[in-house]
Coordinates of C-alpha atoms and ligand atoms in Angstrom, one line a residue:
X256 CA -12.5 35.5 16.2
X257 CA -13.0 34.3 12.4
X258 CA -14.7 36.1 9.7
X259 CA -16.4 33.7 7.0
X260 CA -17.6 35.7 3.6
X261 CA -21.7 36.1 3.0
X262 CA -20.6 34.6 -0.7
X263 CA -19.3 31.2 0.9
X264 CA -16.9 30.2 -1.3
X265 CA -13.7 32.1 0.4
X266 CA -11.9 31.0 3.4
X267 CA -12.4 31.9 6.9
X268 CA -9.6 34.8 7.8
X269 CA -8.6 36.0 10.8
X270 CA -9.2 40.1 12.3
X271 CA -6.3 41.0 10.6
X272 CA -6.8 39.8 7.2
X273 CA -10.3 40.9 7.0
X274 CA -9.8 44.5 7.8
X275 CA -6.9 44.9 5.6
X276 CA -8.0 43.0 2.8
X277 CA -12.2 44.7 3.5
X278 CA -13.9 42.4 0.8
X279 CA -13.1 38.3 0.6
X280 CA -11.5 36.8 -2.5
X281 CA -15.1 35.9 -3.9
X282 CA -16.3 39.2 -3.4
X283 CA -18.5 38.3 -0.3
X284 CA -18.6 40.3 3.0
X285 CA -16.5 39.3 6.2
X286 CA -18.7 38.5 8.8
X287 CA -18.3 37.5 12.3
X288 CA -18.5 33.7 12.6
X289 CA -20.2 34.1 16.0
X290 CA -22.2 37.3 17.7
X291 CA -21.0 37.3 21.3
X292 CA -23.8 37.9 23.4
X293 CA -23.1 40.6 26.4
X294 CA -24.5 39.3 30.0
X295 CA -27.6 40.3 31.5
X296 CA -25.6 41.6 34.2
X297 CA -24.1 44.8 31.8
X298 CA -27.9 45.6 30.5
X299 CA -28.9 45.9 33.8
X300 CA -26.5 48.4 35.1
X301 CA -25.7 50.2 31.6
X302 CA -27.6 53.4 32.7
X303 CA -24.4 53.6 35.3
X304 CA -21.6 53.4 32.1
X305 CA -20.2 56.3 30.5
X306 CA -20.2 55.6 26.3
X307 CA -16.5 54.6 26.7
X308 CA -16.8 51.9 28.8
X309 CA -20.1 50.6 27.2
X310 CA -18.1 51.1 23.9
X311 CA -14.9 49.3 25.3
X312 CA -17.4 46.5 26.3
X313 CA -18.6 46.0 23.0
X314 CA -15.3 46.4 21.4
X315 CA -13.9 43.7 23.5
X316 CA -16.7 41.1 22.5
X317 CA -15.7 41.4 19.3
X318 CA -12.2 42.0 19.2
X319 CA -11.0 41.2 22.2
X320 CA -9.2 38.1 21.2
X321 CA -7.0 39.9 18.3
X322 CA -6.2 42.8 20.1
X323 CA -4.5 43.4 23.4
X324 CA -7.0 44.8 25.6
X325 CA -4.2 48.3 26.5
X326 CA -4.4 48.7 22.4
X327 CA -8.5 48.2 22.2
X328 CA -9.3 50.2 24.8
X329 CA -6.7 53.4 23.5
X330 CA -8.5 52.6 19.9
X331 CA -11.9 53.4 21.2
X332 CA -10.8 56.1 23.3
X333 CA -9.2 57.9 20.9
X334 CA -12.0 56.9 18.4
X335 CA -14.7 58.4 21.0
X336 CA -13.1 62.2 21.3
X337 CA -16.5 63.5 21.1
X338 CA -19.7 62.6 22.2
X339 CA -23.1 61.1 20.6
X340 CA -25.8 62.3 22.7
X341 CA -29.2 61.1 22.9
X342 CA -31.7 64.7 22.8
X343 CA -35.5 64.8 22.6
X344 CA -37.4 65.9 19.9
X345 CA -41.1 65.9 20.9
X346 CA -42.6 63.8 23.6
X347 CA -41.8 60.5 22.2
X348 CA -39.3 60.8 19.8
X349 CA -35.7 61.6 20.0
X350 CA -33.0 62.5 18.1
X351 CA -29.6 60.4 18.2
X352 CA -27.0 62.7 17.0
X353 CA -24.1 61.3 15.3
X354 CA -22.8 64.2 13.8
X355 CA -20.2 66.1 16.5
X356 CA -16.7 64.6 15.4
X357 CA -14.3 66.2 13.1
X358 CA -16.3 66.0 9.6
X359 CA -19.8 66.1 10.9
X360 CA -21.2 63.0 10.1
X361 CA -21.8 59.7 11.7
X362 CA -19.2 57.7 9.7
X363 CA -16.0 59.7 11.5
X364 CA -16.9 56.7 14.4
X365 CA -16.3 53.9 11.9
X366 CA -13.3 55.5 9.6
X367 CA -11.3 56.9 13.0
X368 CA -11.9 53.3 14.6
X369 CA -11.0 51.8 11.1
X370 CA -7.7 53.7 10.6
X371 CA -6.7 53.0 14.3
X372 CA -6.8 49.3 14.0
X373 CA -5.6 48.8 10.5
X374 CA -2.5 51.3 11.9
X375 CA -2.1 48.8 14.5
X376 CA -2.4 45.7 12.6
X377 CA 0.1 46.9 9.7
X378 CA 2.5 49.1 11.9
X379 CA 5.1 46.4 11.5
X380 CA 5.1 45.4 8.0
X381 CA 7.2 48.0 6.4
X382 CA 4.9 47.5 3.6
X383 CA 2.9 51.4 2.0
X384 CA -0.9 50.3 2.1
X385 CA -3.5 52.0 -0.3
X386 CA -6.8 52.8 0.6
X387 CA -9.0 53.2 -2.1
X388 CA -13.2 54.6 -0.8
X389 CA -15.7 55.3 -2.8
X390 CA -18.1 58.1 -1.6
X391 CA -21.1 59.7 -2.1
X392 CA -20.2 62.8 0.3
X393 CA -19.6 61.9 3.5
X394 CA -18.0 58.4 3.8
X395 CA -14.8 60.5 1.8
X396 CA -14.7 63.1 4.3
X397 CA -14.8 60.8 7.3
X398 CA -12.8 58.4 5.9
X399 CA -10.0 60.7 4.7
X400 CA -10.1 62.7 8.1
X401 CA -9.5 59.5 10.0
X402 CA -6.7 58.5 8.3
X403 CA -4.8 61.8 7.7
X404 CA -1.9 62.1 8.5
X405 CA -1.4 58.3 9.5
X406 CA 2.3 56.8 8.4
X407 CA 2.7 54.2 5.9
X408 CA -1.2 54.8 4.6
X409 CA -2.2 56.6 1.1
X410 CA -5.9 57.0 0.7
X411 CA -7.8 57.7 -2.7
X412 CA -11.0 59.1 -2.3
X413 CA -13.4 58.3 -5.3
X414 CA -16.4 60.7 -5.6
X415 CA -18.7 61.4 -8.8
X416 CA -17.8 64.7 -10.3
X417 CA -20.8 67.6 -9.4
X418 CA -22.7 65.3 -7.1
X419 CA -21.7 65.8 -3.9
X420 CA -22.0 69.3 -2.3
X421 CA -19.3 72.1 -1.7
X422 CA -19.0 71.5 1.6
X423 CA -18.4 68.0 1.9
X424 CA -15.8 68.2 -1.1
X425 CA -14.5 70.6 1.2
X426 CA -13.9 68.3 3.4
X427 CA -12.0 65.6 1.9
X428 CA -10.2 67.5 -1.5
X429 CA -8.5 70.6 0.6
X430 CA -6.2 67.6 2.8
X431 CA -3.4 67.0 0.6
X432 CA -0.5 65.0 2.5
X433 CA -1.9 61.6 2.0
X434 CA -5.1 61.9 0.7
X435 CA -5.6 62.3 -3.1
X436 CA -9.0 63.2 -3.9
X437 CA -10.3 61.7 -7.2
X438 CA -13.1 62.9 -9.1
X439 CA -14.9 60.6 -11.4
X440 CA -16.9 61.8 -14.5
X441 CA -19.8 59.5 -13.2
X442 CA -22.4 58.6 -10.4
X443 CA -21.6 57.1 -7.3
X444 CA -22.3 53.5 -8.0
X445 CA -19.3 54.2 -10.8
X446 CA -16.6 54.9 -8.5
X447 CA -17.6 52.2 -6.4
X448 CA -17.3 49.9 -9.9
X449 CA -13.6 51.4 -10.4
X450 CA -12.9 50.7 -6.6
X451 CA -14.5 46.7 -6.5
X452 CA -12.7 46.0 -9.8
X453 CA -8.8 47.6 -8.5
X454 CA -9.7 44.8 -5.9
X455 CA -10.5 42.4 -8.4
X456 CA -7.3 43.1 -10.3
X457 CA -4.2 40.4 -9.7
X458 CA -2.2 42.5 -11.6
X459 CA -2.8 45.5 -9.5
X460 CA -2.5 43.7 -6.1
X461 CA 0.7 41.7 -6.9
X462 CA 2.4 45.4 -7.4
X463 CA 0.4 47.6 -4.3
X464 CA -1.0 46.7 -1.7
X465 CA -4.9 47.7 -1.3
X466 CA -7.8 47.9 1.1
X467 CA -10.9 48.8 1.1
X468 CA -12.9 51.6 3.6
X469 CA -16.6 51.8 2.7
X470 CA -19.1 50.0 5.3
X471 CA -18.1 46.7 3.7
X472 CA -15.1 46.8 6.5
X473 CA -15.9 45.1 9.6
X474 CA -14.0 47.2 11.6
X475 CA -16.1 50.2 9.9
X476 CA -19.4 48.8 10.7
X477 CA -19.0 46.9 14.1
X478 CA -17.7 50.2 15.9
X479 CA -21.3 51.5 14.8
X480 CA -22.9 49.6 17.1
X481 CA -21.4 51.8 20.3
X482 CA -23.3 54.5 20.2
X483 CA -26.7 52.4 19.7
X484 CA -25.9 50.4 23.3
X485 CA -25.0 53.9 24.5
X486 CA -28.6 55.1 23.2
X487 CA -30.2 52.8 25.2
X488 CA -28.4 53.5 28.1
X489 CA -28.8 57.5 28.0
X490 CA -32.9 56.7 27.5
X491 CA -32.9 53.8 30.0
X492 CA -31.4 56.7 32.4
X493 CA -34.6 58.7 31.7
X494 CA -36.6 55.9 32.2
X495 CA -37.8 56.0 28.3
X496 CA -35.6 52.7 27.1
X497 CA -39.1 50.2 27.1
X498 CA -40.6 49.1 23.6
X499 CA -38.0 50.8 21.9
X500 CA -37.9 51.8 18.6
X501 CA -34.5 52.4 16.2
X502 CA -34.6 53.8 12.7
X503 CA -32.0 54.1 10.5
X504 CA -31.5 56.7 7.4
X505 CA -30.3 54.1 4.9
X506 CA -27.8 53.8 2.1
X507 CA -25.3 51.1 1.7
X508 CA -27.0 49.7 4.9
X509 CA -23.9 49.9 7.0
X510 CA -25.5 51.6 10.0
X511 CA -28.4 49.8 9.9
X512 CA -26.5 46.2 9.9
X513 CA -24.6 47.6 13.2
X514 CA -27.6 48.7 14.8
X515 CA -28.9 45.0 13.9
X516 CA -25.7 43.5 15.6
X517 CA -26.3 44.9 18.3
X518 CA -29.8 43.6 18.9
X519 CA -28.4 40.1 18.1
X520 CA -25.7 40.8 21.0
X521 CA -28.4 41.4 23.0
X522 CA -29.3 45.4 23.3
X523 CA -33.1 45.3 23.9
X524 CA -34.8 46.9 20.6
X525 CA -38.1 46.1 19.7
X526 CA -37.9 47.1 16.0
X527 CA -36.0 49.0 13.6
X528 CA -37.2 51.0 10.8
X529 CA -35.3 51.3 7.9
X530 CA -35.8 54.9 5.9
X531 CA -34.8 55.4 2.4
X532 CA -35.1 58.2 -0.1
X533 CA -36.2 57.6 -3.5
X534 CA -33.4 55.1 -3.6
X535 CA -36.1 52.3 -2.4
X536 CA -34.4 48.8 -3.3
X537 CA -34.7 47.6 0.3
X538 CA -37.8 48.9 0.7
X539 CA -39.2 47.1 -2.6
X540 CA -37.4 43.9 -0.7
X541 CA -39.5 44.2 2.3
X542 CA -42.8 44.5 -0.1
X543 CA -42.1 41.6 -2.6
X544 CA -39.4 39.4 -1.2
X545 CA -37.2 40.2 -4.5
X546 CA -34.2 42.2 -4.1
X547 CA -33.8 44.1 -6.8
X548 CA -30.8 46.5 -7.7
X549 CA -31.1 49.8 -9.6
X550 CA -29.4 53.0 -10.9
X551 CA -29.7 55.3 -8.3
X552 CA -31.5 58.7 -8.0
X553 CA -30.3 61.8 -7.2
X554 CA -31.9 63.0 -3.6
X555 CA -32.1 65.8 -1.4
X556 CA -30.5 63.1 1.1
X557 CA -27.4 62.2 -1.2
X558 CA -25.2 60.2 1.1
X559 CA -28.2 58.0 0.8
X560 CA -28.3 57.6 -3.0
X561 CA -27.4 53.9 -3.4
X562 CA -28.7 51.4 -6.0
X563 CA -27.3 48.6 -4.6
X564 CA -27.1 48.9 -0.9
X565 CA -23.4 46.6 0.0
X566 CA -24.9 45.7 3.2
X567 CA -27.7 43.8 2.1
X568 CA -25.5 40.7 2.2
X569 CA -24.9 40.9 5.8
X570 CA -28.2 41.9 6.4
X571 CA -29.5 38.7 4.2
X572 CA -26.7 36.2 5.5
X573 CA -27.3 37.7 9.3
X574 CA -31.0 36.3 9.1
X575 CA -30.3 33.3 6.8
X576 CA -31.5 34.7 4.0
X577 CA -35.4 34.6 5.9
X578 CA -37.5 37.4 4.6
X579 CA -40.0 36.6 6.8
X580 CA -37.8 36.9 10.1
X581 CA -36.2 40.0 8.2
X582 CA -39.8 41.9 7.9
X583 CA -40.4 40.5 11.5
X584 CA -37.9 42.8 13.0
X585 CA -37.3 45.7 10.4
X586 CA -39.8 47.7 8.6
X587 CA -39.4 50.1 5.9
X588 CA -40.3 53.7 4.5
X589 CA -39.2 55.9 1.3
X590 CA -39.3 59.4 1.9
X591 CA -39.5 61.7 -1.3
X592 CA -37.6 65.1 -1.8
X593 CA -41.3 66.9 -1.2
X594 CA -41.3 65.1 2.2
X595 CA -37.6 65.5 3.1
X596 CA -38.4 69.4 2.2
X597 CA -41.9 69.1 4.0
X598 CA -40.5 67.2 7.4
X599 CA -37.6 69.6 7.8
X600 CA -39.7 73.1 7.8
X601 CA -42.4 71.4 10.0
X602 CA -40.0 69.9 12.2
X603 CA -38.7 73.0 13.1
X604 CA -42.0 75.0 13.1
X605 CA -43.0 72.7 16.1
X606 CA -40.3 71.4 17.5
X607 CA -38.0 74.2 16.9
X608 CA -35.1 71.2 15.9
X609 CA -33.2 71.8 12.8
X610 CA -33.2 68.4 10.8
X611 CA -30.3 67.8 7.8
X612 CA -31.9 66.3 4.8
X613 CA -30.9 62.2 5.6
X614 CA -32.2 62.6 9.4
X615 CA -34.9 64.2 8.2
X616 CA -36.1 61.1 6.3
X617 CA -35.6 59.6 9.4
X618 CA -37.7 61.7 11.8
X619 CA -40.7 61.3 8.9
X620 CA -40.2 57.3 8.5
X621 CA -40.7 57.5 12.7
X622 CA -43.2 59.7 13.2
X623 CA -45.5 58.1 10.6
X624 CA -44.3 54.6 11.7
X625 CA -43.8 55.1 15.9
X626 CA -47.0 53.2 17.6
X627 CA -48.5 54.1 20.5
X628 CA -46.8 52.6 23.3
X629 CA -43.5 53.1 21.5
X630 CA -40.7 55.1 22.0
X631 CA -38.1 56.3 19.0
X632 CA -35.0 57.0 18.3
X633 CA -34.0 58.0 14.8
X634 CA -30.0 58.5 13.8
X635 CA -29.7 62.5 13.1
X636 CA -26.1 61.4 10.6
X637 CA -25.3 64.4 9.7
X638 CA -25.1 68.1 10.7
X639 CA -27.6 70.6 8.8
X640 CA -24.5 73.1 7.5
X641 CA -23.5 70.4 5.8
X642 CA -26.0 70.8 3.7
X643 CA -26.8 74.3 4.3
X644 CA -28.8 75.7 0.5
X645 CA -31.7 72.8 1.4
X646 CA -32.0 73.0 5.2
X647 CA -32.2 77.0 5.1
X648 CA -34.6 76.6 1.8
X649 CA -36.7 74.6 3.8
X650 CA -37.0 76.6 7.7
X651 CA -36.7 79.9 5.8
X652 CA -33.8 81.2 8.2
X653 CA -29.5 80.5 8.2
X654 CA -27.9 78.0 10.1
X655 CA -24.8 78.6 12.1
X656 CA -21.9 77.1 10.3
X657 CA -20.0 75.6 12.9
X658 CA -16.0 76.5 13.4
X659 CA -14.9 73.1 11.9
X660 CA -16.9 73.0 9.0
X661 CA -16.2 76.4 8.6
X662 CA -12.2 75.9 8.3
X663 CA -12.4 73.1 5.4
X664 CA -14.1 75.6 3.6
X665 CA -11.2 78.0 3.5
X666 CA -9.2 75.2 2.3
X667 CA -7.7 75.0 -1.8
X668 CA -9.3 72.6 -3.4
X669 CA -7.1 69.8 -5.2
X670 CA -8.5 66.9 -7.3
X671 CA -7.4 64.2 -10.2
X672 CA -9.9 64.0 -12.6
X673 CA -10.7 60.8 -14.2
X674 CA -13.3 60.4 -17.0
X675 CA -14.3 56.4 -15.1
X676 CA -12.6 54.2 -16.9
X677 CA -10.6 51.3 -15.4
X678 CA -7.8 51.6 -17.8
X679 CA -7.5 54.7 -16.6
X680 CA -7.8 54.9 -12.6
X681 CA -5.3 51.3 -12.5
X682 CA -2.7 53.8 -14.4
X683 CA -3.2 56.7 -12.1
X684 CA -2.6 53.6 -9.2
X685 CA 0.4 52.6 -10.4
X686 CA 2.1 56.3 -11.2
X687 CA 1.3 57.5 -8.1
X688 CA 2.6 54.5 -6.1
X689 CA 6.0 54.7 -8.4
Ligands
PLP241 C1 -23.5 57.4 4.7 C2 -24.7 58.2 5.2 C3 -25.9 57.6 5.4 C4 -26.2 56.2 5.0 O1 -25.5 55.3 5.9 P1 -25.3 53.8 5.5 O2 -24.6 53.1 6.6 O3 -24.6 53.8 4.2 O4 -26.7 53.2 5.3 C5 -26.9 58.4 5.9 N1 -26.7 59.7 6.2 C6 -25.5 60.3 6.1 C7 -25.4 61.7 6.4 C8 -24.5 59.6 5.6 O5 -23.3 60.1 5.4

C-alpha cells in the first residue's frame, strides 16, 4: 500500500516511511491511496468473531502487504491485551468503552499498535529514533506507556505546564528510562508548534532521527478503527446493530477519521455525530462551510481542547473536500462545561453510569441528537478517576480509583521545563541525544 499526503505536493511513500517519518515533507497527512473494502461475506458472520480476529481482519486490509502476516497478527494481539466492550446505557443508547488498557484511555490502542510496528519496521537499522508527542493529557500517557521500555526508541513528551491534571501527568512524567517528560510554559496548540517545527528543521533531522506520534500517524489512527467493527459486531450479537448511530468525543479528530474509515471499508453506520466542547471549529465547519482555526479553550473535557483539529485534512481530503457529502454523513454538537457538569450528575441519577468528562459530551451530543428509530453508540475515551475532582463534583459521591491508575500516582515526578521557545527545545534535542 502507498500513502499520498492530503497537501499534494510530496511523494507517495511506502508503510514504512510514513510511520516513521508521521507527517510528509509538505506538511500534509499520509493517507491511504486506496480504502480496501472487507467482503460481504465477514459482515455477515462478524457477530461469530472474537475482536482479535475482526481486528486482525482489518489490520490485514490495510497492512497486509508491508507486513508478514505472523508479525501483523502478534502486533494486534499484543496491541489487544484488554478488551473494549460494548455496555448499555439506557434502552437505546450504549456506551463503547475505550478506556481498560494500561493508561486508561482510548489512545493506548493506537500508541501500543504504533510502537509495535515502528519497532518492527526500524529493528534493523541500528539507528536511535526520537519520538517527539505533543499532548494535552492523555495522548502522553498512552503514547509514552506504549513505547516504554522499547530498545533503540527515546520519546519526548510535550505537555503545557498546569493544564493537564495530576493524574494524567502521573502517568507519563513518573516513567523515566526512555521517556523524558517536557513541560512547556504554554497551551497545548504550543507544544504541538515546537513539535511540527523540530520536523520542519533540516538541521535537526540531518543530526537525529525523528518521528512523530499524535493521531497524524497512520499507524495511530487506522488501528482505531478495530474496536468500531468490533462495536458493531457485539450489538449485531444482540440484535441492536440496525440504523446505527456512532458519535465521537472530538479533538484533533483522530478517532473520528478511524471511525469514518471504517464506514468507507464498509462497516454499516448510518451516521456519525461529532461532539465537541467549547472548542467548536468543526462544528462552526458543519454550520458555514468555512473552516476556521482558533486558540483553544480550556474545558472540563481537556483532552478535547484543540484549536486546530490535525485530522480535519483527512477528514476534508477523505470526502474530496465536499461539505455537502461531509454534513451528509456527520453531524455535529458543542457541549459547554454547564452541560458536561449537567449530563454527568443526571447520567448517573438515571442510569446509575458514571460518565468521565469527554464521554460525557458524548452521551449529551447522542441523546439530544439519537432519532427515533436509531440506535447509539457513543466512545466512553476515558476512565472517570482520571479525572476524578469533576466527575465526583458532579454525582456528589467518590469513584474507585482503579489499581493501575492508582500505582502511577505513587510514582516521583520528573520533568524538563521549557519556557516554549524553539531555540530552546532544538537545544534540549540535541544535548540529550549527545
Ligand atoms: C484524545 C482524547 C479525545 C479526542 O480524541 P481525538 O482523536 O483527538 O479526536 C477524547 N477523549 C479523550 C479522553 C482523549 O484522550
Amino acid at each position: 500500500m502507498k500513502y499520498y499526503s492530503t497537501n499534494g505536493k510530496a511523494p507517495v511513500a511506502d508503510l514504512r516511511k510514513a510511520v516513521v517519518k508521521g507527517l510528509a515533507e509538505d506538511r500534509g497527512l499520509y493517507m491511504p491511496e486506496r480504502i480496501p473494502a472487507l467482503p460481504q461475506s465477514f459482515f455477515e458472520r462478524i457477530q461469530e468473531l472474537s475482536f482479535t480476529e475482526i481486528a486482525c481482519t482489518v489490520a490485514n486490509a490495510f497492512f497486509g502487504e508491508d507486513v508478514p502476516p505472523e508479525v501483523l497478527n502478534r502486533i494486534v494481539g499484543e496491541t489487544l491485551a484488554f478488551d473494549c466492550p460494548v455496555v448499555p446505557v439506557t434502552d437505546r443508547i450504549f456506551s463503547l468503552e475505550l478506556f481498560h488498557g494500561p493508561t486508561l484511555a482510548f489512545k493506548d490502542v493506537g500508541a501500543r499498535f504504533m510502537a509495535r510496528l515502528l519497532a518492527f519496521f526500524t529493528k534493523d537499522s541500528g539507528e536511535a529514533l526520537n519520538v517527539l508527542v505533543a499532548t494535552s493529557g492523555d495522548t502522553g500517557s498512552a503514547v509514552a506507556n506504549g513505547f516504554l521500555g522499547v530498545p533503540g526508541i527515546h520519546v519526548y513528551v510535550l505537555y503545557p505546564k498546569g493544564k493537564v491534571s495530576p493524574i494524567q501527568e502521573s502517568q507519563f512524567t513518573t516513567l523515566g528510562g526512555n521517556i523524558t517528560a517536557v513541560e512547556v510554559a504554554g497551551s497545548f496548540d504550543d507544544c504541538q508548534t515546537l513539535v511540527k517545527n523540530a520536523f520542519m528543521d533540516a538541521e535537526l533531522n540531518d543530526a537525529l532521527h525523528l518521528t512523530s506520534a499524535n493521531s497524524i500517524n497512520v499507524a495511530r489512527f487506522l488501528p482505531q478503527s478495530f474496536y468500531f467493527f468490533n462495536a458493531y459486531a457485539r450489538l449485531k450479537a444482540l440484535g441492536r446493530a440496525d440504523r446505527l448511530v456512532v458519535c465521537v468525543p472530538s479533538g484533533n479528530f483522530g478517532n473520528l477519521c478511524s471511525a469514518l474509515f471504517a464506514k468507507r471499508m464498509g462497516l454499516p453506520v448510518s451516521r456519525f455525530i461529532a461532539a465537541n466542547n467549547r472548542n467548536d471549529v468543526f462544528y462552526q465547519y458543519l454550520q458555514t462551510g468555512e473552516y476556521v482555526p482558533k486558540p483553544s479553550i480550556q474545558t472540563l473535557a481537556n483532552a478535547m481542547d484543540v484549536g486546530d483539529p490535525s485530522n480535519f485534512a483527512r477528514i476534508y481530503d477523505l470526502y474530496e473536500k465536499d461539505w455537502g457529502r461531509i454534513r451528509a454523513d456527520i453531524s455535529g454538537a458543542v457541549v459547554t462545561d454547564d452541560e458536561i457538569l449537567a449530563t454527568i450528575s443526571a447520567c448517573y441519577k438515571s442510569n446509575d453510569y458514571v460518565l468521565d468528562p469527554h464521554g460525557a459530551c458524548g452521551f449529551k451530543a447522542i441523546s439530544d441528537g439519537l432519532r427515533p428509530e436509531e440506535t447509539g453508540v457513543f466512545c466512553e475515551t476515558a476512565h472517570p478517576a482520571k479525572f476524578l475532582s469533576t466527575v465526583e463534583k458532579a454525582i456528589g459521591s467518590p469513584v474507585a480509583i482503579p489499581d493501575r491508575l492508582a500505582a502511577f500516582l505513587k510514582g516521583e515526578k520528573q520533568t524538563v521545563p521549557l519556557s516554549g521557545s524553539y531555540s530552546e527545545f532544538k537545544r534540549l534535542l540535541l544535548q540529550s541525544a549527545t
